[in-house]
Amino acid sequence: MQTFDVIIVGAGHAGAQAASLLRQRGFTGTVAMVGNEPELPYERPPLSKEYLSGEKPFERLLLRPAEFWRTHEIEMLTGLHIEAVDTEGHQLRAESGERFGYGALIWAAGGAPRRLACQGHDLAGIHYVRTRADVDAMRAELGDTDTVVVIGGGYIGLEAAAVLNNLGKSVTVVEAQDRVLARVAGEPLSRFYEGEHRARGVDVRLNCSVDQIVGENGQVSGVKLQDGAVLPAQLVVVGIGILPAITPLANGGAAIETGGVLVDEFCRSSVPDVFAIGDCATHHNPFCSTGAPIRLESVQNANDQAKVVADYLTGNPQPYVALPWFWSDQYDLKLQTVGLSVGYDQTVMRGDPAARSFSVVYLKDGRVLALDSVNLVKDFVQGKALVKAGAIPDLEALADASIPLKSLAVPA
């Protein structure tokens, strides 16, 4: 059995950043990274955008060249799935039967796509967007595909819809709620993106639930909705969220909340010497107005939590206080979000959506919680100060796009 001073389970953004920063901080112990894919760590956001479209080759997605991991003496254990964690014995067991011992464990395993459970869910031609292999399989079928149904109107679904539409496919988006981006954005932004997709010929179906996937000879041919309508489809893309990879730690006694491994301000779990970061970690965020623990699925959160753990393990503990931010690219629209809008009771529009450059500001009790900025980098950059300060700006001034946000960033 191989034993390492630190084992990182998960070779995505969080795991790769944790390993890199440990060495940058001067950690001299043995480090191993375990990934369940055969590839070295790579960027995930481009999968539903530039990689799906063919604009960016896989080599440009690699977070670090292979030489980096060798020269920094980070053992890369690829193609391994960890199925059990003995938190008392400080051991991991892989699906292959291999065992590994650890001094400290950084759980950065991310999650797997939430899969369809309806009849026909196993037909060929149904695709998810989480790994390189997922997108490679989809791309292999695009040449023979004219009609696509995207199930789920969140970021992944809409980004994929935009790429496929640009590739000349006939695309229908099916969303169970009454607007797209319902989980992550306010109605003004939802309606804007709905309109943008419709204007380009995407058929957006709201308040629609999938009854079953229909097919012929084992291949998908359509999506049947609850109202009985059947949408023709030669290919189906599913983007209905992820299931955090937490079962091995949950079985090992770690506290679980809101679907993730519950961690403190130093990303420590409830079991000794085990940290959790990234998509699978639940934490109390200082910028969440409700005070409830949350999970954040973002590159920013993955990188910043990795920094917290690297600092802690190298003797310089710093609590997690990073300001959350996100982005999404669809067509020629760049959406940049700063802060957490959960719990907002008011929105203020800056600029005109018809001009395709505007911001939606989210407030609670007059205090700025978050901003969604579309093709307006200046607002995104300056808006960070408002969120950090918990500013309570004059609403008329806030709505005036000619007034710089930095002039309104006065602490409450």
Coordinates of C-alpha atoms in Angstrom, one line a residue:
M1 CA 0.0 0.0 0.0
Q2 CA 1.4 3.4 -1.0
T3 CA 1.1 6.1 1.6
F4 CA 1.3 9.8 1.0
D5 CA 1.5 12.8 3.3
V6 CA -1.3 14.4 1.3
I7 CA -3.7 12.7 -1.0
I8 CA -6.0 14.8 -3.2
V9 CA -9.1 13.0 -4.5
G10 CA -10.3 14.8 -7.6
A11 CA -8.3 16.1 -10.6
G12 CA -10.4 19.1 -11.5
H13 CA -9.8 22.8 -10.8
A14 CA -9.9 22.4 -7.0
G15 CA -7.6 19.4 -6.8
A16 CA -5.1 20.8 -9.3
Q17 CA -4.9 24.1 -7.5
A18 CA -4.5 22.5 -4.1
A19 CA -1.6 20.5 -5.3
S20 CA 0.1 23.4 -7.1
L21 CA -0.3 25.7 -4.1
L22 CA 1.1 23.2 -1.7
R23 CA 4.3 23.2 -3.6
Q24 CA 4.3 26.9 -4.0
R25 CA 3.8 27.3 -0.3
G26 CA 6.9 25.2 0.3
F27 CA 5.3 21.9 1.3
T28 CA 8.0 19.2 1.1
G29 CA 6.0 16.1 1.9
T30 CA 4.7 13.5 -0.5
V31 CA 1.6 14.5 -2.6
A32 CA -0.6 12.4 -4.8
M33 CA -3.6 13.4 -6.9
V34 CA -6.2 10.7 -7.7
G35 CA -8.5 11.3 -10.7
N36 CA -11.1 9.0 -12.1
E37 CA -10.4 10.2 -15.7
P38 CA -7.4 9.2 -17.8
E39 CA -6.4 12.8 -18.5
L40 CA -4.3 15.1 -16.6
P41 CA -6.2 18.0 -14.9
Y42 CA -8.0 20.2 -17.4
E43 CA -10.4 23.2 -17.6
R44 CA -14.1 22.3 -17.4
P45 CA -15.9 25.5 -18.4
P46 CA -14.8 25.3 -22.1
L47 CA -16.4 21.8 -22.4
S48 CA -19.8 23.3 -23.1
K49 CA -18.4 26.2 -25.2
E50 CA -15.1 26.3 -27.1
Y51 CA -14.4 22.6 -26.9
L52 CA -17.8 21.5 -28.0
S53 CA -17.7 23.9 -30.9
G54 CA -14.2 22.7 -31.9
E55 CA -12.7 26.2 -31.4
K56 CA -10.2 25.0 -28.7
P57 CA -8.3 21.7 -28.9
F58 CA -8.0 19.6 -25.8
E59 CA -4.3 20.4 -25.3
R60 CA -5.2 24.0 -24.7
L61 CA -7.6 22.9 -21.8
L62 CA -4.8 21.4 -19.7
L63 CA -4.3 23.3 -16.5
R64 CA -0.6 22.5 -16.4
P65 CA 1.7 20.6 -18.8
A66 CA 2.7 17.1 -17.9
E67 CA 6.2 18.2 -17.0
F68 CA 4.8 20.5 -14.2
W69 CA 3.5 17.6 -12.2
R70 CA 6.7 15.6 -12.6
T71 CA 9.1 18.4 -11.7
H72 CA 7.0 19.3 -8.6
E73 CA 6.9 15.7 -7.5
I74 CA 3.1 15.4 -7.5
E75 CA 2.2 11.8 -8.2
M76 CA -0.7 11.6 -10.7
L77 CA -2.9 8.5 -10.2
T78 CA -5.3 8.7 -13.1
G79 CA -8.2 6.5 -14.0
L80 CA -8.9 5.5 -10.4
H81 CA -12.3 5.8 -8.7
I82 CA -12.2 6.0 -4.9
E83 CA -15.1 4.0 -3.5
A84 CA -14.4 4.0 0.2
V85 CA -12.6 6.1 2.8
D86 CA -11.5 4.7 6.2
T87 CA -11.4 7.9 8.1
E88 CA -10.1 6.2 11.3
G89 CA -7.4 4.2 9.6
H90 CA -6.6 7.1 7.2
Q91 CA -6.9 4.8 4.1
L92 CA -8.6 5.0 0.7
R93 CA -9.8 2.0 -1.3
A94 CA -10.2 2.3 -5.1
E95 CA -12.8 0.4 -7.1
S96 CA -9.8 -1.5 -8.6
G97 CA -9.0 -2.8 -5.1
E98 CA -5.9 -0.7 -4.6
R99 CA -5.4 0.9 -1.2
F100 CA -3.7 4.2 -0.3
G101 CA -2.7 5.6 3.1
Y102 CA -2.8 9.3 3.8
G103 CA -1.7 11.8 6.4
A104 CA -4.2 14.4 5.2
L105 CA -6.9 14.0 2.7
I106 CA -8.2 16.8 0.4
W107 CA -11.6 15.7 -1.0
A108 CA -12.1 17.6 -4.3
A109 CA -14.1 14.9 -6.1
G110 CA -16.6 17.3 -7.6
G111 CA -19.7 15.5 -8.8
A112 CA -21.4 13.6 -11.6
P113 CA -24.2 14.8 -13.8
R114 CA -27.7 14.3 -12.5
R115 CA -29.1 11.7 -15.0
L116 CA -32.5 11.2 -16.4
A117 CA -34.6 8.5 -14.7
C118 CA -37.5 8.4 -17.1
Q119 CA -38.3 5.6 -19.6
G120 CA -35.8 5.7 -22.4
H121 CA -33.0 7.2 -20.3
D122 CA -30.6 4.6 -21.6
L123 CA -31.0 5.2 -25.3
A124 CA -28.0 6.0 -27.5
G125 CA -27.8 9.6 -28.4
I126 CA -28.4 11.0 -24.9
H127 CA -25.5 13.1 -23.7
Y128 CA -24.3 14.9 -20.6
V129 CA -21.6 17.6 -20.3
R130 CA -19.1 17.0 -17.5
T131 CA -16.0 15.4 -18.9
R132 CA -13.9 15.4 -22.0
A133 CA -15.3 11.9 -22.9
D134 CA -18.8 13.2 -22.6
V135 CA -18.2 16.0 -25.1
D136 CA -16.1 13.8 -27.4
A137 CA -19.0 11.3 -27.7
M138 CA -21.4 14.2 -28.5
R139 CA -19.1 15.7 -31.1
A140 CA -18.7 12.3 -32.8
E141 CA -22.5 12.3 -33.5
L142 CA -22.9 15.9 -34.6
G143 CA -22.1 15.3 -38.2
D144 CA -25.2 13.2 -38.6
T145 CA -27.4 15.3 -36.4
D146 CA -29.9 18.0 -37.5
T147 CA -32.3 18.2 -34.5
V148 CA -31.3 18.5 -30.9
V149 CA -33.3 18.8 -27.7
V150 CA -31.6 20.3 -24.6
I151 CA -33.2 19.3 -21.3
G152 CA -32.5 22.0 -18.7
G153 CA -32.3 25.7 -19.1
G154 CA -29.4 26.4 -16.7
Y155 CA -26.0 27.6 -17.7
I156 CA -24.8 24.3 -19.1
G157 CA -28.0 23.8 -21.1
L158 CA -28.0 27.3 -22.6
E159 CA -24.3 27.3 -23.4
A160 CA -24.7 24.0 -25.2
A161 CA -27.8 25.3 -27.0
A162 CA -25.9 28.4 -28.2
V163 CA -23.0 26.4 -29.6
L164 CA -25.3 23.9 -31.3
N165 CA -27.4 26.6 -32.7
N166 CA -24.2 28.3 -34.1
L167 CA -23.3 25.0 -35.7
G168 CA -26.5 25.1 -37.6
K169 CA -28.5 22.6 -35.6
S170 CA -32.3 22.9 -34.9
V171 CA -32.4 23.3 -31.1
T172 CA -35.2 23.1 -28.6
V173 CA -34.6 23.8 -24.9
V174 CA -37.0 22.2 -22.5
E175 CA -37.2 23.8 -19.0
A176 CA -39.4 22.5 -16.2
Q177 CA -39.7 25.9 -14.5
D178 CA -41.4 29.1 -15.8
R179 CA -38.1 30.7 -16.9
V180 CA -34.5 29.8 -17.8
L181 CA -31.8 30.3 -15.3
A182 CA -34.5 30.3 -12.6
R183 CA -32.1 28.8 -9.9
V184 CA -29.3 31.3 -10.4
A185 CA -30.7 34.6 -11.7
G186 CA -33.6 37.1 -11.4
E187 CA -36.4 37.3 -13.9
P188 CA -35.1 40.3 -15.9
L189 CA -31.9 38.3 -16.8
S190 CA -33.9 35.1 -17.4
R191 CA -36.2 36.9 -19.9
F192 CA -33.3 38.6 -21.6
Y193 CA -31.6 35.2 -22.3
E194 CA -34.8 33.6 -23.3
G195 CA -35.3 36.3 -25.8
E196 CA -31.8 36.1 -27.1
H197 CA -32.1 32.4 -27.8
R198 CA -35.5 32.7 -29.4
A199 CA -34.3 35.5 -31.6
R200 CA -31.7 33.1 -33.0
G201 CA -34.2 30.4 -33.7
V202 CA -34.0 28.3 -30.6
D203 CA -37.4 26.9 -29.5
V204 CA -37.6 27.5 -25.8
R205 CA -40.2 25.5 -24.0
L206 CA -41.0 26.6 -20.4
N207 CA -43.1 24.8 -17.8
C208 CA -42.4 21.6 -19.6
S209 CA -41.6 18.3 -17.9
V210 CA -40.2 15.3 -19.8
D211 CA -42.4 12.2 -19.7
Q212 CA -40.0 9.9 -21.5
I213 CA -37.3 9.6 -24.2
V214 CA -38.6 7.8 -27.3
G215 CA -36.4 5.9 -29.7
E216 CA -36.1 3.4 -32.6
N217 CA -33.7 0.5 -32.6
G218 CA -32.0 1.7 -29.4
Q219 CA -31.4 5.2 -30.8
V220 CA -33.1 8.3 -29.5
S221 CA -35.7 9.8 -31.9
G222 CA -37.6 12.2 -29.7
V223 CA -38.5 13.6 -26.3
K224 CA -42.1 13.1 -25.1
L225 CA -43.4 15.8 -22.8
Q226 CA -45.9 15.4 -20.0
D227 CA -48.6 17.0 -22.2
G228 CA -48.1 14.3 -24.8
A229 CA -46.2 16.4 -27.3
V230 CA -43.2 14.7 -28.9
L231 CA -40.2 16.8 -29.9
P232 CA -38.1 15.2 -32.7
A233 CA -34.5 14.7 -31.6
Q234 CA -31.6 12.9 -33.1
L235 CA -29.5 13.9 -30.1
V236 CA -30.4 14.9 -26.5
V237 CA -28.2 17.0 -24.2
V238 CA -29.1 16.8 -20.5
G239 CA -28.1 19.7 -18.2
I240 CA -30.1 19.3 -15.0
G241 CA -27.5 19.7 -12.3
I242 CA -24.9 17.6 -10.6
L243 CA -24.9 15.0 -7.8
P244 CA -21.9 15.8 -5.5
A245 CA -19.5 12.9 -5.1
I246 CA -19.8 12.6 -1.3
T247 CA -20.8 8.9 -0.7
P248 CA -17.4 7.6 0.4
L249 CA -17.0 10.4 2.9
A250 CA -20.6 10.2 4.1
N251 CA -20.1 6.4 4.7
G252 CA -16.8 7.3 6.5
G253 CA -18.7 9.5 9.0
A254 CA -18.3 13.0 7.6
A255 CA -21.2 15.4 8.3
I256 CA -23.2 16.1 5.2
E257 CA -25.5 19.1 4.6
T258 CA -27.2 20.6 1.6
G259 CA -25.9 17.7 -0.5
G260 CA -22.2 18.4 0.3
V261 CA -19.5 17.6 2.8
L262 CA -19.9 20.2 5.6
V263 CA -16.7 22.1 6.2
D264 CA -15.7 25.0 8.5
E265 CA -13.9 28.2 7.6
F266 CA -10.7 26.3 7.0
C267 CA -12.4 23.7 4.8
R268 CA -12.0 21.1 7.5
S269 CA -14.7 18.4 7.5
S270 CA -16.1 16.8 10.7
V271 CA -13.6 13.9 10.5
P272 CA -9.9 14.3 11.4
D273 CA -7.4 15.3 8.7
V274 CA -10.0 15.4 6.0
F275 CA -10.7 18.6 4.0
A276 CA -13.3 19.1 1.3
I277 CA -13.3 21.8 -1.4
G278 CA -15.0 22.7 -4.6
D279 CA -18.4 21.6 -5.9
C280 CA -18.8 18.9 -3.2
A281 CA -18.2 21.1 -0.2
T282 CA -20.9 22.9 1.8
H283 CA -19.8 25.9 3.7
H284 CA -21.0 29.1 5.5
N285 CA -20.3 31.9 3.1
P286 CA -19.9 35.4 4.5
F287 CA -21.7 36.8 1.4
C288 CA -24.8 34.7 1.7
S289 CA -27.5 36.9 3.2
T290 CA -29.6 34.1 4.5
G291 CA -26.9 32.6 6.7
A292 CA -27.6 29.1 5.4
P293 CA -24.8 26.8 4.4
I294 CA -24.3 26.6 0.6
R295 CA -22.5 24.7 -2.1
L296 CA -20.9 26.8 -4.9
E297 CA -20.2 25.3 -8.3
S298 CA -17.7 27.6 -9.7
V299 CA -14.0 27.8 -10.7
Q300 CA -13.5 30.7 -8.3
N301 CA -14.8 28.8 -5.3
A302 CA -12.7 25.8 -6.2
N303 CA -9.5 27.8 -6.5
D304 CA -10.1 29.9 -3.4
Q305 CA -11.0 26.9 -1.2
A306 CA -7.9 25.2 -2.5
K307 CA -5.8 28.2 -1.3
V308 CA -7.4 27.9 2.1
V309 CA -6.4 24.3 2.5
A310 CA -2.9 24.9 1.1
D311 CA -2.3 27.7 3.6
Y312 CA -3.7 25.6 6.5
L313 CA -1.4 22.6 5.7
T314 CA 1.7 24.9 5.4
G315 CA 1.1 26.6 8.8
N316 CA -0.6 29.8 7.7
P317 CA -4.3 29.3 8.4
Q318 CA -6.5 31.9 6.6
P319 CA -10.3 31.5 6.8
Y320 CA -12.3 31.4 3.6
V321 CA -13.7 35.0 2.9
A322 CA -13.5 35.1 -0.9
L323 CA -16.1 37.0 -2.8
P324 CA -18.0 34.6 -5.1
W325 CA -18.1 35.3 -8.9
F326 CA -19.2 33.4 -11.9
W327 CA -19.4 33.8 -15.7
S328 CA -21.2 32.4 -18.7
D329 CA -20.5 32.8 -22.5
Q330 CA -23.4 32.5 -24.8
Y331 CA -23.2 33.7 -28.4
D332 CA -21.5 37.1 -28.2
L333 CA -22.8 37.7 -24.7
K334 CA -20.5 37.6 -21.7
L335 CA -22.4 37.3 -18.4
Q336 CA -20.3 38.1 -15.3
T337 CA -21.8 37.7 -11.8
V338 CA -20.4 38.9 -8.5
G339 CA -21.9 38.1 -5.1
L340 CA -24.8 35.8 -4.2
S341 CA -28.3 37.0 -5.0
V342 CA -30.0 34.4 -2.8
G343 CA -32.5 36.1 -0.5
Y344 CA -32.8 39.3 -2.5
D345 CA -36.0 41.3 -2.3
Q346 CA -35.4 44.0 -5.0
T347 CA -33.6 44.4 -8.3
V348 CA -32.4 47.5 -10.1
M349 CA -31.7 47.6 -13.8
R350 CA -28.7 49.6 -15.0
G351 CA -28.8 50.2 -18.7
D352 CA -31.0 48.9 -21.4
P353 CA -31.3 45.1 -22.2
A354 CA -32.2 46.1 -25.8
A355 CA -28.7 47.5 -26.1
R356 CA -27.3 44.1 -25.0
S357 CA -25.1 45.8 -22.4
F358 CA -26.6 46.2 -18.9
S359 CA -26.5 45.1 -15.3
V360 CA -29.1 43.7 -12.9
V361 CA -28.3 44.7 -9.3
Y362 CA -29.8 42.5 -6.5
L363 CA -30.5 44.1 -3.1
K364 CA -31.9 43.0 0.3
D365 CA -33.2 45.7 2.7
G366 CA -31.5 48.2 0.4
R367 CA -28.1 46.6 0.6
V368 CA -26.3 45.4 -2.5
L369 CA -25.9 41.6 -2.6
A370 CA -24.9 40.8 -6.1
L371 CA -24.7 42.0 -9.7
D372 CA -25.3 40.3 -13.1
S373 CA -23.5 42.2 -15.8
V374 CA -24.0 41.4 -19.5
N375 CA -21.3 42.8 -21.8
L376 CA -20.5 45.4 -19.2
V377 CA -17.1 44.5 -17.6
K378 CA -16.8 47.9 -15.9
D379 CA -19.9 47.3 -13.8
F380 CA -18.7 43.8 -12.9
V381 CA -15.3 45.1 -11.8
Q382 CA -16.6 48.1 -9.9
G383 CA -19.6 46.2 -8.5
K384 CA -17.3 44.0 -6.4
A385 CA -16.6 46.9 -4.1
L386 CA -20.4 47.4 -3.5
V387 CA -20.9 43.8 -2.6
K388 CA -17.8 43.7 -0.3
A389 CA -18.9 46.9 1.4
G390 CA -22.5 45.8 1.8
A391 CA -23.3 49.3 0.4
I392 CA -26.8 50.8 0.6
P393 CA -26.7 53.1 -2.4
D394 CA -29.2 55.7 -3.6
L395 CA -31.5 53.7 -5.9
E396 CA -31.9 56.4 -8.5
A397 CA -28.1 56.8 -8.7
L398 CA -27.7 53.0 -8.9
A399 CA -30.1 52.9 -11.8
D400 CA -28.2 55.6 -13.7
A401 CA -25.7 53.8 -15.9
S402 CA -23.8 57.0 -16.4
I403 CA -22.8 57.1 -12.7
P404 CA -19.8 54.8 -12.0
L405 CA -20.5 52.1 -9.5
K406 CA -17.3 52.9 -7.7
S407 CA -18.7 56.2 -6.6
L408 CA -21.5 54.4 -4.8
A409 CA -19.4 51.9 -2.9
V410 CA -19.9 53.6 0.5
P411 CA -20.1 51.1 3.4
A412 CA -23.5 51.0 5.1

